[in-house]
PDB file of C-alpha atoms in Angstrom:
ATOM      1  CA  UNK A   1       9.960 -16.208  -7.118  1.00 56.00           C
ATOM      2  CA  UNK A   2       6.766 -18.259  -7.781  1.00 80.00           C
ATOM      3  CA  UNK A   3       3.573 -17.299  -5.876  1.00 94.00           C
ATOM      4  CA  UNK A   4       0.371 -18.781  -4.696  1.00 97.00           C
ATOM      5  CA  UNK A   5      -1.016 -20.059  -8.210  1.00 97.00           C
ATOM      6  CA  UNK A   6      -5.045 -21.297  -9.262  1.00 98.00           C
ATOM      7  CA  UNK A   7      -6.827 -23.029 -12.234  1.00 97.00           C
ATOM      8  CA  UNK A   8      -8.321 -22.054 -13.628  1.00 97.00           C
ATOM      9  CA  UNK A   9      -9.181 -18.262 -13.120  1.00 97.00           C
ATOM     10  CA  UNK A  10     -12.426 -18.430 -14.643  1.00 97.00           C
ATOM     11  CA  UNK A  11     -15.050 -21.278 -14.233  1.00 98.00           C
ATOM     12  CA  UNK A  12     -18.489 -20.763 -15.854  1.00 98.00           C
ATOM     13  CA  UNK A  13     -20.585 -24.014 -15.393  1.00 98.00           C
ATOM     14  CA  UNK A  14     -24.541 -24.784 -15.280  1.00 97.00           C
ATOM     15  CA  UNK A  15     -26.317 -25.232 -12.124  1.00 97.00           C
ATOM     16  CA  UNK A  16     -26.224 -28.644 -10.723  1.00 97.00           C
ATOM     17  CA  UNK A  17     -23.015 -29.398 -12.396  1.00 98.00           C
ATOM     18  CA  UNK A  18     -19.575 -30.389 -10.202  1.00 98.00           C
ATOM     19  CA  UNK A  19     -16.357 -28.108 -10.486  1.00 98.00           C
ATOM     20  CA  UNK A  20     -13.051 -28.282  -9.057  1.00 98.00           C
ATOM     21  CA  UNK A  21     -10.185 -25.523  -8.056  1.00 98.00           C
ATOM     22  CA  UNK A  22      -6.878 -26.214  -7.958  1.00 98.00           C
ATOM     23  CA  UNK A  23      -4.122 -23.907  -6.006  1.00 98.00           C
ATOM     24  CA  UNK A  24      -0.438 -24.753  -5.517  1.00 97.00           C
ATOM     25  CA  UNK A  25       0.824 -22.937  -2.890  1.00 96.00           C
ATOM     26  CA  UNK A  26       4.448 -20.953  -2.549  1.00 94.00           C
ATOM     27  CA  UNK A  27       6.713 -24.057  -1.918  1.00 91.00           C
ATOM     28  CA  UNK A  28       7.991 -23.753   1.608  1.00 87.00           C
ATOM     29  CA  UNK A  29       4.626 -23.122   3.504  1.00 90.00           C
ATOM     30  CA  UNK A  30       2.982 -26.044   4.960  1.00 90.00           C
ATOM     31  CA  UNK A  31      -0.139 -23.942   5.947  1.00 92.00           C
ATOM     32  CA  UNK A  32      -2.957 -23.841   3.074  1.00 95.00           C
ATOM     33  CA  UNK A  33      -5.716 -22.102   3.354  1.00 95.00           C
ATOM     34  CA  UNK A  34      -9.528 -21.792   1.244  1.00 97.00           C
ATOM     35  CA  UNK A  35     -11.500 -18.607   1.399  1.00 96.00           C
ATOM     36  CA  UNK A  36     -14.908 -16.932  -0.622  1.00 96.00           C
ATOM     37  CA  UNK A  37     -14.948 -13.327  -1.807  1.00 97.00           C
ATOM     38  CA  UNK A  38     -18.163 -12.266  -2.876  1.00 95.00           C
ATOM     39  CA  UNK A  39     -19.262  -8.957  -4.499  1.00 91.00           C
ATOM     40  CA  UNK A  40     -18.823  -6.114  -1.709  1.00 88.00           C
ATOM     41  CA  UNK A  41     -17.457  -8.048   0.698  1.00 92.00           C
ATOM     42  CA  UNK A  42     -14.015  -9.041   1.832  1.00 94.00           C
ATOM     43  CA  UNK A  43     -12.744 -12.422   1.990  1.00 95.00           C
ATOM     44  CA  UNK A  44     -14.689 -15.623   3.787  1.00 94.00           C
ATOM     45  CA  UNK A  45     -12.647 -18.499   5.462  1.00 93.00           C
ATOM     46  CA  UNK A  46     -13.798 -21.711   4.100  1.00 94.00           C
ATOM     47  CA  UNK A  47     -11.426 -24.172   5.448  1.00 95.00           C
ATOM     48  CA  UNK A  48      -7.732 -24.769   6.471  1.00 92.00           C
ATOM     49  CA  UNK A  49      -4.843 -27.192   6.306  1.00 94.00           C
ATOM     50  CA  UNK A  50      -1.812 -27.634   7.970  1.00 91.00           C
ATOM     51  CA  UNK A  51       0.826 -30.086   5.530  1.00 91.00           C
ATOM     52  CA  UNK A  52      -2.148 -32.640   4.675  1.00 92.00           C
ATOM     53  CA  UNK A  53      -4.547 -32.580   7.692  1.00 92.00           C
ATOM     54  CA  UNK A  54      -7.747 -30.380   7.245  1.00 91.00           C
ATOM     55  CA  UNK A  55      -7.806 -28.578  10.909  1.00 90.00           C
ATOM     56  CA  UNK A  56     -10.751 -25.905  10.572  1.00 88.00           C
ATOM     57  CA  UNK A  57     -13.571 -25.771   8.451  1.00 89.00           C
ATOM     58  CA  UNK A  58     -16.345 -22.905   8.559  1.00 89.00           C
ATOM     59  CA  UNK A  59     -20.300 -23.142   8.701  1.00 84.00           C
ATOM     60  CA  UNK A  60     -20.092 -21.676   5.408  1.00 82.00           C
ATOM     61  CA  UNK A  61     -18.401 -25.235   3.790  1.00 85.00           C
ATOM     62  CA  UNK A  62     -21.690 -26.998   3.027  1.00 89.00           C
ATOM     63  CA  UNK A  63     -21.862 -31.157   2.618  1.00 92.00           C
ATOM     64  CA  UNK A  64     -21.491 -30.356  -1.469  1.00 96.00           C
ATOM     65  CA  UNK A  65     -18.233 -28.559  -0.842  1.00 96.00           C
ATOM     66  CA  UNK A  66     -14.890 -30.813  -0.096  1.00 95.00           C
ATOM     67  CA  UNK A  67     -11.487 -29.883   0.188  1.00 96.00           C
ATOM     68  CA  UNK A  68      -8.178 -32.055  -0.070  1.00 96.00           C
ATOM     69  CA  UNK A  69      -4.400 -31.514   0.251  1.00 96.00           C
ATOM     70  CA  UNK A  70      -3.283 -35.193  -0.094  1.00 91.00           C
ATOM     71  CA  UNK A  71       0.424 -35.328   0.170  1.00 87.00           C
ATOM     72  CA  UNK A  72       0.176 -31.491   1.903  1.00 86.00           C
ATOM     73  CA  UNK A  73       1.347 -29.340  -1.226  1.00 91.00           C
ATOM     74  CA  UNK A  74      -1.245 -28.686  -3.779  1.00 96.00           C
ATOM     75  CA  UNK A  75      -4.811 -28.494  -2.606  1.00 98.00           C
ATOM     76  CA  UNK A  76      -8.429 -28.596  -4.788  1.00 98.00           C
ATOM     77  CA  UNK A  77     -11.706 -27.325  -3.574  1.00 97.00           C
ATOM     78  CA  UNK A  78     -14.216 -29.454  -5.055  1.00 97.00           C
ATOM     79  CA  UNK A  79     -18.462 -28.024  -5.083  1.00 97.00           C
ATOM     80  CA  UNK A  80     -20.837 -30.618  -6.197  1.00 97.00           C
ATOM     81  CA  UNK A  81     -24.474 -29.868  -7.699  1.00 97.00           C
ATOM     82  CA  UNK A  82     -23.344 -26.283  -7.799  1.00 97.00           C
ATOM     83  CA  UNK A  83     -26.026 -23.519  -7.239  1.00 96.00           C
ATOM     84  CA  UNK A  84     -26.089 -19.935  -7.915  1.00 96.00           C
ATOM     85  CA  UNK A  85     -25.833 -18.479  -4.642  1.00 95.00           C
ATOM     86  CA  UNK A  86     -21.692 -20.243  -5.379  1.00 96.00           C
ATOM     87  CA  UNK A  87     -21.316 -17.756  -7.846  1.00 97.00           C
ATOM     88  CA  UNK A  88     -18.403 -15.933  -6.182  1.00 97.00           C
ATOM     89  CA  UNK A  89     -14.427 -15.488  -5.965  1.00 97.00           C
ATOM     90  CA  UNK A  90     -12.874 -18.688  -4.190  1.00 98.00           C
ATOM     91  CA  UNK A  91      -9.224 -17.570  -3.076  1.00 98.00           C
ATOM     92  CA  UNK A  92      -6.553 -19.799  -1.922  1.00 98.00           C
ATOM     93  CA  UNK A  93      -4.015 -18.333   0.514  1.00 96.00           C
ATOM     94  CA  UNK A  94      -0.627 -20.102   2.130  1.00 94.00           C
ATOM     95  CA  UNK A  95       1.878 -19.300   5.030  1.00 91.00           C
ATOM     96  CA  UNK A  96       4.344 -20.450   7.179  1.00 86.00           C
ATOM     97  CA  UNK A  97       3.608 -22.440   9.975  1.00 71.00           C
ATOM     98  CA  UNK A  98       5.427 -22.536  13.250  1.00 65.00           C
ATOM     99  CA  UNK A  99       5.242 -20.804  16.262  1.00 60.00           C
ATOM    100  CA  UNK A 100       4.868 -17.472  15.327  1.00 62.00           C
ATOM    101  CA  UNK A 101       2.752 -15.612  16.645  1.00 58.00           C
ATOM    102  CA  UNK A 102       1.298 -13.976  13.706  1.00 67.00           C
ATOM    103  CA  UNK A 103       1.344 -15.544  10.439  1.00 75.00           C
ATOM    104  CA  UNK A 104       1.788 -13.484   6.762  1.00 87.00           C
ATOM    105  CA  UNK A 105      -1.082 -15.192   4.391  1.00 92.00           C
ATOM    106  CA  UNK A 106      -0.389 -14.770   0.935  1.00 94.00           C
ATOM    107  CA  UNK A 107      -2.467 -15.081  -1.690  1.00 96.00           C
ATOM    108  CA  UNK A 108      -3.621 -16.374  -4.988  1.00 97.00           C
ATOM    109  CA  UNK A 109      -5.201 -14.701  -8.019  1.00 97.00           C
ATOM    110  CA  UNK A 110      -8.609 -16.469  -7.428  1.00 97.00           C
ATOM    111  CA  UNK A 111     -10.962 -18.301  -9.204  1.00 98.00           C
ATOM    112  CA  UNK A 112     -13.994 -16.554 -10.542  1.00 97.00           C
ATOM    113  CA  UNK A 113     -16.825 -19.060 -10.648  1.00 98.00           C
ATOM    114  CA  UNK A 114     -20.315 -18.016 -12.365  1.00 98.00           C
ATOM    115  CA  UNK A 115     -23.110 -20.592 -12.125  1.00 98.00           C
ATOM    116  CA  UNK A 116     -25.632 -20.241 -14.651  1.00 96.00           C
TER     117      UNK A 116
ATOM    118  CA  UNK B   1     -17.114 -13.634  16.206  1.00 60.00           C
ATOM    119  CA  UNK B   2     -15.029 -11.165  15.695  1.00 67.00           C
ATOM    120  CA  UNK B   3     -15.720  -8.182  13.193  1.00 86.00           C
ATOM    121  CA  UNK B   4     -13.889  -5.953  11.453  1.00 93.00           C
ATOM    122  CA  UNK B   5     -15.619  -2.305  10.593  1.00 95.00           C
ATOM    123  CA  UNK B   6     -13.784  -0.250   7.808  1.00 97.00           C
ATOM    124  CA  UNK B   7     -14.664   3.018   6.579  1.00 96.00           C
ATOM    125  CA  UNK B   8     -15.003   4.664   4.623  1.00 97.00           C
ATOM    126  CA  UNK B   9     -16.802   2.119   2.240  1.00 96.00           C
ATOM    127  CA  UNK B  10     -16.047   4.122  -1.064  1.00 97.00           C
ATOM    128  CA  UNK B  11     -13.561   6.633  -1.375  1.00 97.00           C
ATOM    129  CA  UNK B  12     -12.846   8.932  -4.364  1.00 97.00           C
ATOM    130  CA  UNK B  13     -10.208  11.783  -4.432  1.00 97.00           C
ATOM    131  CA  UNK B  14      -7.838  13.705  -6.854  1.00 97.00           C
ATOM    132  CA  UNK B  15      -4.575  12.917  -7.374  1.00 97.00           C
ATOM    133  CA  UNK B  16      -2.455  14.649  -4.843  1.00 97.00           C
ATOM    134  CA  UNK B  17      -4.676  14.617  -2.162  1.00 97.00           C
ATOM    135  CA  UNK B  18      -3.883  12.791   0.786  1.00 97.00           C
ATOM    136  CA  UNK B  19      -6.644  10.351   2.779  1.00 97.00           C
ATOM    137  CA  UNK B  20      -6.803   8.004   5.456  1.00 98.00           C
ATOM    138  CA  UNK B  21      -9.065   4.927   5.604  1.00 98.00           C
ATOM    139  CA  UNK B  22      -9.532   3.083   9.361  1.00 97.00           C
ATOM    140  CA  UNK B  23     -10.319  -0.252  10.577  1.00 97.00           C
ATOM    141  CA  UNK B  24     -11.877  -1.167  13.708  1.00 95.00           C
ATOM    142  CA  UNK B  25     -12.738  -3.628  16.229  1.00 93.00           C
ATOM    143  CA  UNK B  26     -14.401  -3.956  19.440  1.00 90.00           C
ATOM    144  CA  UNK B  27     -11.608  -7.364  20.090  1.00 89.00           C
ATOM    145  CA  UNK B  28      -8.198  -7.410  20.428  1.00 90.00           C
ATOM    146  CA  UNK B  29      -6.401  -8.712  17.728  1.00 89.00           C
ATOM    147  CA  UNK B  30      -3.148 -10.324  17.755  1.00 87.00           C
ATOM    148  CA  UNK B  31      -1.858  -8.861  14.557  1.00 89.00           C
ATOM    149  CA  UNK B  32      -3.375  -6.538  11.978  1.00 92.00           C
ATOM    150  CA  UNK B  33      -2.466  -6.826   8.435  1.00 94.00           C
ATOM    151  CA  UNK B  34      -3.336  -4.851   5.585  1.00 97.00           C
ATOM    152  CA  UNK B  35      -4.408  -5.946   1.792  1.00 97.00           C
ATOM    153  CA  UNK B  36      -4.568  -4.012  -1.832  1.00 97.00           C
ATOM    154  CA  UNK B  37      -6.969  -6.040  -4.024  1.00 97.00           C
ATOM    155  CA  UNK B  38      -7.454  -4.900  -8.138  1.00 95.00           C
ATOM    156  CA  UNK B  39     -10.621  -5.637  -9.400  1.00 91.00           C
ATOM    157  CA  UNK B  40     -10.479  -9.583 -10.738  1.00 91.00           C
ATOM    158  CA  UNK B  41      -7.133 -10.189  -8.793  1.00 94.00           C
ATOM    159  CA  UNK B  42      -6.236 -11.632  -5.247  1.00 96.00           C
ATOM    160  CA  UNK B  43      -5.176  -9.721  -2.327  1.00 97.00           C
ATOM    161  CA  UNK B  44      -1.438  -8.832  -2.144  1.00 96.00           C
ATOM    162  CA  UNK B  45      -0.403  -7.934   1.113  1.00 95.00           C
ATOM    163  CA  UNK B  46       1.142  -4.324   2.166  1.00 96.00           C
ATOM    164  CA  UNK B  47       2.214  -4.713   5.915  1.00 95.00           C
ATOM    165  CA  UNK B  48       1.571  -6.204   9.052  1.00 93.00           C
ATOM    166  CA  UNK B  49       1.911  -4.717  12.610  1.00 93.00           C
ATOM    167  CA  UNK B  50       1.976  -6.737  15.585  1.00 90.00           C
ATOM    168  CA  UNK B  51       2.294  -4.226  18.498  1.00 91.00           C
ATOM    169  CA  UNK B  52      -0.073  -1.911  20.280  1.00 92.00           C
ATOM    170  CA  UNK B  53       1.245   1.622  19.024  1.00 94.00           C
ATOM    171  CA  UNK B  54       3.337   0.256  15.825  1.00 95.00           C
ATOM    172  CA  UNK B  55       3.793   2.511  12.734  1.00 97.00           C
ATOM    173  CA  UNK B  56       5.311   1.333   9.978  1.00 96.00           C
ATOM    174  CA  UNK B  57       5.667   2.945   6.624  1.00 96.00           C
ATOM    175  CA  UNK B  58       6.048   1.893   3.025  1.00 95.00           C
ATOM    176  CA  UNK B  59       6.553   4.495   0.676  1.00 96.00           C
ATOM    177  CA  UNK B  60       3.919   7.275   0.439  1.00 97.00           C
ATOM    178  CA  UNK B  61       1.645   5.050   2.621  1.00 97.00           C
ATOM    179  CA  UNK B  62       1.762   4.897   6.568  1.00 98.00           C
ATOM    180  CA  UNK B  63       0.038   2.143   8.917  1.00 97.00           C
ATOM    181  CA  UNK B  64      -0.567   2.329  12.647  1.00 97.00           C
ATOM    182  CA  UNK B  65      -2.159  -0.393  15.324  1.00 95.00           C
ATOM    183  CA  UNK B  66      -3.705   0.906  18.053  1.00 94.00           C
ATOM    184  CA  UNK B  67      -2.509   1.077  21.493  1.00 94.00           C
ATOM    185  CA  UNK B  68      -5.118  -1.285  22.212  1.00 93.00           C
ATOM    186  CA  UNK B  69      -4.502  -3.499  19.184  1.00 91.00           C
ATOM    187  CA  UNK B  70      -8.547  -3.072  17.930  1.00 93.00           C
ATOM    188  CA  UNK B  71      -8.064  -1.024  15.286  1.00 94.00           C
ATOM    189  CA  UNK B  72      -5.723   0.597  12.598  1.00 96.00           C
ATOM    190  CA  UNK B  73      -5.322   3.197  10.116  1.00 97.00           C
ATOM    191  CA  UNK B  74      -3.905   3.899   6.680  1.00 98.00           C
ATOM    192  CA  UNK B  75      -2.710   7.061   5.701  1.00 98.00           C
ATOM    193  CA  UNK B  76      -1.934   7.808   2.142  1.00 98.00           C
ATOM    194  CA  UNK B  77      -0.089  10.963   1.133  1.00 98.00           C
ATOM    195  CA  UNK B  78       0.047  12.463  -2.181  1.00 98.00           C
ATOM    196  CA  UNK B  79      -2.252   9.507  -4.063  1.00 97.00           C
ATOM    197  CA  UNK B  80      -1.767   8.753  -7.528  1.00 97.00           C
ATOM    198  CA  UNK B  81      -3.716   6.655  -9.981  1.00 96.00           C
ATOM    199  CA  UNK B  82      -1.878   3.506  -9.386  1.00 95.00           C
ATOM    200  CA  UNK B  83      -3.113   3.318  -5.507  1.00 96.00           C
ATOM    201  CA  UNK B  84      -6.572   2.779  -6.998  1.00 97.00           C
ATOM    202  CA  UNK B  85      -7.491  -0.372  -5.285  1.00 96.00           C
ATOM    203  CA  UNK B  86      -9.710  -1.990  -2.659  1.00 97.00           C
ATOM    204  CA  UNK B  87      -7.825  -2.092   0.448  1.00 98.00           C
ATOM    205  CA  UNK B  88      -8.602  -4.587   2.994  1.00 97.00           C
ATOM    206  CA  UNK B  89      -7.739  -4.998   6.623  1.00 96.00           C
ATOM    207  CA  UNK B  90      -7.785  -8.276   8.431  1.00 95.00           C
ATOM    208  CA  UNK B  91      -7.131  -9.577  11.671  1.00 92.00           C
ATOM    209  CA  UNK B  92      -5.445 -11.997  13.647  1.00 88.00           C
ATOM    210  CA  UNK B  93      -6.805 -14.288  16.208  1.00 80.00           C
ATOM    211  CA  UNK B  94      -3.829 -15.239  19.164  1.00 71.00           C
ATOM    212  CA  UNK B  95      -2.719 -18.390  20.458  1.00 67.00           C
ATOM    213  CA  UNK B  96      -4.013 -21.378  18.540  1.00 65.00           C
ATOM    214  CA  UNK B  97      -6.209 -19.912  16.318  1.00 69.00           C
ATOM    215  CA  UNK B  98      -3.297 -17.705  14.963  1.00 67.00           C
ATOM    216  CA  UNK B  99      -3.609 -19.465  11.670  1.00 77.00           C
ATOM    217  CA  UNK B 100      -7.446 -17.065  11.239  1.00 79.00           C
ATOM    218  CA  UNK B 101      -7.530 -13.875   9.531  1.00 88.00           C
ATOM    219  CA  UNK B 102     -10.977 -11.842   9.892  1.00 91.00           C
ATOM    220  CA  UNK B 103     -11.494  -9.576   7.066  1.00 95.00           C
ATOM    221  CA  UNK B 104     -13.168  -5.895   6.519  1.00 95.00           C
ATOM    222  CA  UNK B 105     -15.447  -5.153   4.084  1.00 95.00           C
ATOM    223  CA  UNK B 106     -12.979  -2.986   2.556  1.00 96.00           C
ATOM    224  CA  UNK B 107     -12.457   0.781   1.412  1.00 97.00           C
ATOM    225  CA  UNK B 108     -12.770   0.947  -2.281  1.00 97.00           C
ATOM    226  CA  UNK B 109     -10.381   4.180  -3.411  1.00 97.00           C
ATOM    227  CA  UNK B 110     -10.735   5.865  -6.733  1.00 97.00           C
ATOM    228  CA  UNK B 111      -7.882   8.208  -7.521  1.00 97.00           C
ATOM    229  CA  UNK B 112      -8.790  10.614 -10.407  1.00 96.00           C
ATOM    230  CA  UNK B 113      -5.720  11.838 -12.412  1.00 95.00           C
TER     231      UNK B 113
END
C-alpha cells in the first residue's frame, strides 16, 4: 500500500536560487493538493488540483511560486529566486474526488526547505 | 475566513493520565477531521466525523463533533509515550469548496514515561 510520496525531504539552497518539489500522490485519487507548514503553526493551503486542472490557489502562492500536474498524477511545486521567509515545510496531500461530501486528505512526509 | 482555535497549545502529562485537547470554531463545518503529526513527518490522519453529535473511537482515543458541528474534542485515556505527537484538527468547508481543509494551530502533547 504506497502512500503520498515527496523529493526530496530535505532541500537546503541559497537565497535567490530556484527549487522544485516533487509529490506523487496515492494512485487512485484525482484530487492533489499543495500546502505550507511553518514552525508553530498548522498546515497552509497553497493551491489545488483536480486530475490536471489547477482550481484554487491561495494569496499566499506568490508570482515566484508555480505549481503543475501535467497529465493529473504527479505534481511539482516550483519557487523561483527563493527567499528566507520560504524557509518552511511544503506538504503535499491527495484524495478522492467525487461527490462526497467530505473528502479524507492524506498526506505526504513533506519537504523541509531551508534558505540560506 | 474561517478559523480554527485549539487548546491547549502545549500539553505535557505522565503516562497514565488521561487528557482531552478541543477544537473550536465560531462556523459550521461540514466535516471535522483530526491529524497526529511527529516532529519532521507529515500529518497522518486519525478520524473524521461528519455529523453534529458523532463519537467515534479508535483505541484508547475518543473524538466527538459538536451538535452544532463548530467544534470537537479528543479525549485520550491512559496516554503512553507513543501518543507523543502534535495533533491537529482541521475543517471542512460544504458544498463546492468541500475539497478545503482549515487547520488548528495544534496541541503539542508530551507524554513522560
Amino acid at each position: 500500500d504506497t502512500g503520498v510520496s515527496q523529493n526530496p525531504r530535505h532541500k537546503i539552497t541559497k537565497r535567490g536560487q530556484n527549487v522544485t518539489f516533487r509529490c506523487d500522490p496515492i494512485s487512485e485519487h484525482n484530487r492533489l493538493y499543495w500546502y505550507r507548514q511553518t514552525l508553530g503553526q498548522g498546515p497552509e493551503f497553497l493551491t489545488y488540483f483536480q486530475n490536471e486542472a489547477q482550481l484554487e490557489k491561495s494569496r499566499l502562492l506568490s508570482d515566484r511560486f508555480s505549481a503543475e500536474r501535467p497529465k493529473g498524477s504527479f505534481s511539482t511545486l516550483e519557487i523561483q529566486r527563493t527567499e528566507q521567509g520560504d524557509s518552511a515545510m511544503y506538504l503535499c496531500a491527495s484524495s478522492l474526488g467525487g461527490t462526497l461530501i467530505y473528502n479524507e486528505q492524506f498526506f505526504g512526509p513533506g519537504t523541509r526547505l531551508t534558505v540560506l | 475566513t474561517q478559523l480554527l482555535e485549539q487548546s491547549p497549545q502545549f500539553l505535557s502529562i505522565q503516562e497514565g493520565e488521561n487528557l482531552t485537547v478541543y477544537c473550536n470554531s465560531s462556523s459550521v463545518f461540514s466535516s471535522l477531521q483530526w491529524y497526529r503529526q511527529e516532529p519532521g513527518e507529515g500529518p497522518v490522519l486519525l478520524v473524521t466525523v461528519v455529523t453534529g453529535g458523532e463519537v467515534k473511537k479508535l483505541k484508547r482515543l475518543t473524538f466527538q463533533f459538536g451538535d452544532a458541528r463548530k467544534d470537537s474534542s479528543l479525549h485520550i485515556t491512559a496516554a503512553q509515550p507513543g501518543d507523543t505527537g502534535l495533533y491537529l484538527c482541521a475543517g471542512g468547508e460544504s458544498g463546492g469548496s468541500n475539497y478545503k481543509l482549515t487547520f488548528g494551530k495544534g496541541t503539542l502533547l508530551t507524554v513522560n514515561p
